[in-house]
XYZ file of C-alpha atoms in Angstrom:
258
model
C 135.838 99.005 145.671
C 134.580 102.642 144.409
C 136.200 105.226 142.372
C 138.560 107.852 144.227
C 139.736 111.203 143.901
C 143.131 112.117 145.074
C 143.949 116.100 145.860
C 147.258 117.032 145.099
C 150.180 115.113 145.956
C 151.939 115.812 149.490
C 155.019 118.293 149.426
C 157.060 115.713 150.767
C 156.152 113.235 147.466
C 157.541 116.588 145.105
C 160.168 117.631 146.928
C 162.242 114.334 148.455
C 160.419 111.807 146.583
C 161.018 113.383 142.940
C 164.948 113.591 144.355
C 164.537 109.976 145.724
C 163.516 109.239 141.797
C 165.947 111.104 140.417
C 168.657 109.172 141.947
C 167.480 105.891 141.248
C 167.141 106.540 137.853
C 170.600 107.365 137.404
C 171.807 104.506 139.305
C 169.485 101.907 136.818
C 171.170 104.121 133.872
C 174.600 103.344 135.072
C 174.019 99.159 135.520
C 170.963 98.087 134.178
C 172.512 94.631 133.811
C 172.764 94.542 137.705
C 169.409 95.573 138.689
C 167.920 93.357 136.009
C 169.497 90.257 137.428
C 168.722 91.107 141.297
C 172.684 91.479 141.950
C 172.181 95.246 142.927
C 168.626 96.325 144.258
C 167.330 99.810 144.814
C 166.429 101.260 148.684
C 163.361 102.978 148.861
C 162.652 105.619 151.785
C 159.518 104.777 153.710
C 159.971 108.395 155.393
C 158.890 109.701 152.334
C 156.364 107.265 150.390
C 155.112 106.404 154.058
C 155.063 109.823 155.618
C 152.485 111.151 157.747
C 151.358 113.488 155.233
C 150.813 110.710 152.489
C 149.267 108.608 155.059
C 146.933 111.223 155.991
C 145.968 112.521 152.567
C 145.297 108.526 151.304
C 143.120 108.259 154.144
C 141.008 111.192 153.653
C 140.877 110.460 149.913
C 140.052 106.879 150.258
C 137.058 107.966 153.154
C 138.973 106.085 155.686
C 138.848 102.806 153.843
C 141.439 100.404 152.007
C 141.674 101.358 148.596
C 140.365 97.778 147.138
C 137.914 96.182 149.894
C 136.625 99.065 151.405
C 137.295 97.660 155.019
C 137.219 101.080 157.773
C 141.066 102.037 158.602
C 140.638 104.206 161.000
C 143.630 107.375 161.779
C 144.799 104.468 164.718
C 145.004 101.429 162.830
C 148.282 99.862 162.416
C 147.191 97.426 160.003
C 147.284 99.557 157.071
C 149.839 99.967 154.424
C 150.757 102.422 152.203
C 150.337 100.300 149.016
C 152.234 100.631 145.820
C 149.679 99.972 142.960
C 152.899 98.879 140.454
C 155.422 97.298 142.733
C 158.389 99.281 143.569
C 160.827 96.155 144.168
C 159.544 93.243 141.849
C 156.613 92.292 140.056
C 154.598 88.499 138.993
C 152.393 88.545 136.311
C 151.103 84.973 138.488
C 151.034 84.452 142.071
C 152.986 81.119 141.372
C 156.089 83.170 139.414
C 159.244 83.565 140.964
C 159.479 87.517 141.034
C 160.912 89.803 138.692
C 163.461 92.675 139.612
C 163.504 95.684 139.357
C 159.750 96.772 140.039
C 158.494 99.854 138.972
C 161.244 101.925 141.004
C 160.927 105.012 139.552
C 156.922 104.941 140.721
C 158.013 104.287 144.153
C 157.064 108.265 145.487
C 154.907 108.596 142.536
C 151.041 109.997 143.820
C 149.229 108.076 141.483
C 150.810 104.799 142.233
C 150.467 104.976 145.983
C 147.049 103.979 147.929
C 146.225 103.345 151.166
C 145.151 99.336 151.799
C 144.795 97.169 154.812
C 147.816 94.531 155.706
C 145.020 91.546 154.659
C 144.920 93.003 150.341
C 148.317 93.992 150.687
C 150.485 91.138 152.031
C 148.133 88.279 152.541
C 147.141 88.768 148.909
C 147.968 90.879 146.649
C 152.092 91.799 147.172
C 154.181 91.803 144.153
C 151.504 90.604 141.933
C 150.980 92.911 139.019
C 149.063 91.194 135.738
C 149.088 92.720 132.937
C 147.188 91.579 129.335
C 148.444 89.349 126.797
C 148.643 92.432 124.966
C 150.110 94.694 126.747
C 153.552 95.689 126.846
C 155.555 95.653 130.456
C 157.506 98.744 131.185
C 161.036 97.685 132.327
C 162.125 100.726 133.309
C 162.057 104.329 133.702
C 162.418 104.509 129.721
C 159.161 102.847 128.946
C 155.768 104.318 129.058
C 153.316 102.291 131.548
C 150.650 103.441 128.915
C 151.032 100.399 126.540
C 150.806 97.787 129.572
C 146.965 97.368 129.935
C 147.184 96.415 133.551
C 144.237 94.011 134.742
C 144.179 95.367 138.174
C 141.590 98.062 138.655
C 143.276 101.582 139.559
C 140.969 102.560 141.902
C 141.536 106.274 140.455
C 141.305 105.739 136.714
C 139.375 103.370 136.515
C 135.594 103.055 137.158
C 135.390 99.584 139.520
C 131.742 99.506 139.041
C 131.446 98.964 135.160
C 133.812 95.312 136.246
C 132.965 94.981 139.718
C 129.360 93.709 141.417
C 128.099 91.981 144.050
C 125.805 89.020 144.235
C 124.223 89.186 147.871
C 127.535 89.463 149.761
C 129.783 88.037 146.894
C 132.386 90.615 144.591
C 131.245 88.882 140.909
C 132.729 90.068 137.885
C 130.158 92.531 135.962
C 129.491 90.174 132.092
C 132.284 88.356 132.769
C 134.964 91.034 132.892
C 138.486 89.972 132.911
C 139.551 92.900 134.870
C 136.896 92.147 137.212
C 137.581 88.647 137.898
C 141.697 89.088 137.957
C 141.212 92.124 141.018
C 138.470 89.616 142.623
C 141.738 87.319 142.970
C 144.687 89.888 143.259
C 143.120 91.427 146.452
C 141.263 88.632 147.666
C 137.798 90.176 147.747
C 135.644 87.466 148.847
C 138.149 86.017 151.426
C 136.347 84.658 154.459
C 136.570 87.353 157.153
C 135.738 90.185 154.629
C 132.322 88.505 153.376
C 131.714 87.744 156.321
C 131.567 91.665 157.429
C 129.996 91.945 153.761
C 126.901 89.976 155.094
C 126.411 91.529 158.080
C 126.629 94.744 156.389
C 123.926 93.500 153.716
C 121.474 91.676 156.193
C 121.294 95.150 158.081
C 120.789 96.854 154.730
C 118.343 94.709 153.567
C 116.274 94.608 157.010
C 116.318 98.654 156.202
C 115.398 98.814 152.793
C 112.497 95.881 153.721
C 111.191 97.933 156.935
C 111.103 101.263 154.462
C 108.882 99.551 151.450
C 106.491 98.751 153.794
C 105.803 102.098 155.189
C 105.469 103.005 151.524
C 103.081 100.551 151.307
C 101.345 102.221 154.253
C 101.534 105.618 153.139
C 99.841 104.173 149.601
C 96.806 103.123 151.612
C 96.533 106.167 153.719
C 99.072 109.256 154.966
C 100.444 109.415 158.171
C 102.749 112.014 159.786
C 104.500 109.465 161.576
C 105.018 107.014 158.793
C 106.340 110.295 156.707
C 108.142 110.657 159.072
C 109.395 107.423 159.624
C 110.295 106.914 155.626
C 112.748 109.920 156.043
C 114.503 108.570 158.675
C 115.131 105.491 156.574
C 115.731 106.995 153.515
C 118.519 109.040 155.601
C 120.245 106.022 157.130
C 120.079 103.893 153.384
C 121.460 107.105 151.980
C 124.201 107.129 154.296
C 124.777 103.243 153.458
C 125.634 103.984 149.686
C 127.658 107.005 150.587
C 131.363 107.175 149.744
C 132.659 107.411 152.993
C 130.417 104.106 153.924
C 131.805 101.343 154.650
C 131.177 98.487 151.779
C 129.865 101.354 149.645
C 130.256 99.313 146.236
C 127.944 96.304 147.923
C 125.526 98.652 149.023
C 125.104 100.349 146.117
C 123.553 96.984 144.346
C 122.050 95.596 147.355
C 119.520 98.742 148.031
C 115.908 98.405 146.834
């Protein structure tokens, strides 16, 4: 997981999402009672959070990648979602809670709250949860301010996933501990099998790079050589490449080069 950047929001996010939000927060004025026990829920338009445009400007944000494991979604792959950071329906604070209606509704076409994530984070793992601190205080509604909630899941935008997020070889770790670290770790299931698994292979090439380029500077100490100059630039081209945003695994990378 690295930091992003977003560009501005998509037209279709101001324009039919903002009247999308509108609406719902008129119906939660006129019956809160009834959306806060489940008896009426709200519709939200996947034409518009969803749409091509969104889709599109998430991926190129995000490098291609999902949002929290950094796995490649490429323009073709179907198993990507457009992922609401605060859910839209309902929300746990644990993955054992029975869930908790409305969601964060009024977010539902909001630019910040919408990322791009493969189907594994999104439904296998992390899909209504949404933790928050002991301290914070959950917004209910439209009428709250999300500022006093201290979420524990990293926003990949405004937060900085590196000062709570590291690797050990292949293996997301918390950075000293961090709560915030060790909570997304779990919400998004970073170290699930198949994803360390690509983590490895991933590191084991990296390594084999960074091992093959301290030994031509090890050469070049003893005596220069064209070639091996050569040679080092190649390598420090591919590594640099490795740690790049748009790199797959970026955030392992980053740790793992030497």
């Amino acid at each position: 997981m690295i930091r992003l950047t977003k560009p501005a929001p998509p037209a279709v996010l101001t324009t039919r999402g903002a009247a999308a939000t509108r609406a719902n927060k008129a119906k939660y004025k006129t019956d809160r009672a009834a959306y806060r026990a489940g008896t009426k829920r709200f519709q939200f338009d996947r034409d518009i959070f969803a749409h091509p445009t969104v889709r599109t400007a998430l991926r190129a944000a995000q490098h291609e990648k999902c949002a929290f494991c950094e796995w490649r979604i490429s323009p073709g792959n179907t198993y990507s979602d457009v992922e609401h950071y605060r859910p839209k329906s309902g929300f746990k604070q644990r993955r054992g809670d029975p869930l908790t209606r409305p969601g964060y509704y009024w977010l539902a076409y909001d630019w910040d709250n919408l990322f791009l994530c493969c189907q594994l984070c999104n439904r296998a793992f992390k899909r209504n949860l949404f933790p928050i601190d002991a301290k914070g205080v959950r917004a209910r509604s439209h009428f709250k301010s999300v500022g006093a909630e201290q979420p524990l899941l990293l926003h990949p935008c405004q937060d900085d996933p590196a000062k709570h997020l590291t690797f050990n070889g292949a293996v997301a770790v918390a950075v000293n501990q961090s709560v915030r670290g060790t909570v997304t770790i779990d919400v998004v299931g970073l170290n699930r099998p198949f994803i360390k698994e690509e983590r490895i292979r991933r590191r084991v090439w990296l390594v084999d790079l960074c091992e093959a380029r301290s030994d031509i500077r090890r050469q070049l100490a003893q005596q220069s050589s064209p070639h091996l100059l050569a040679a080092l630039a190649r390598l420090d081209r591919v590594i640099a490449t490795a740690v790049a945003d748009d790199a797959e695994f970026a955030a392992m990378a980053r740790v793992t080069v030497f």
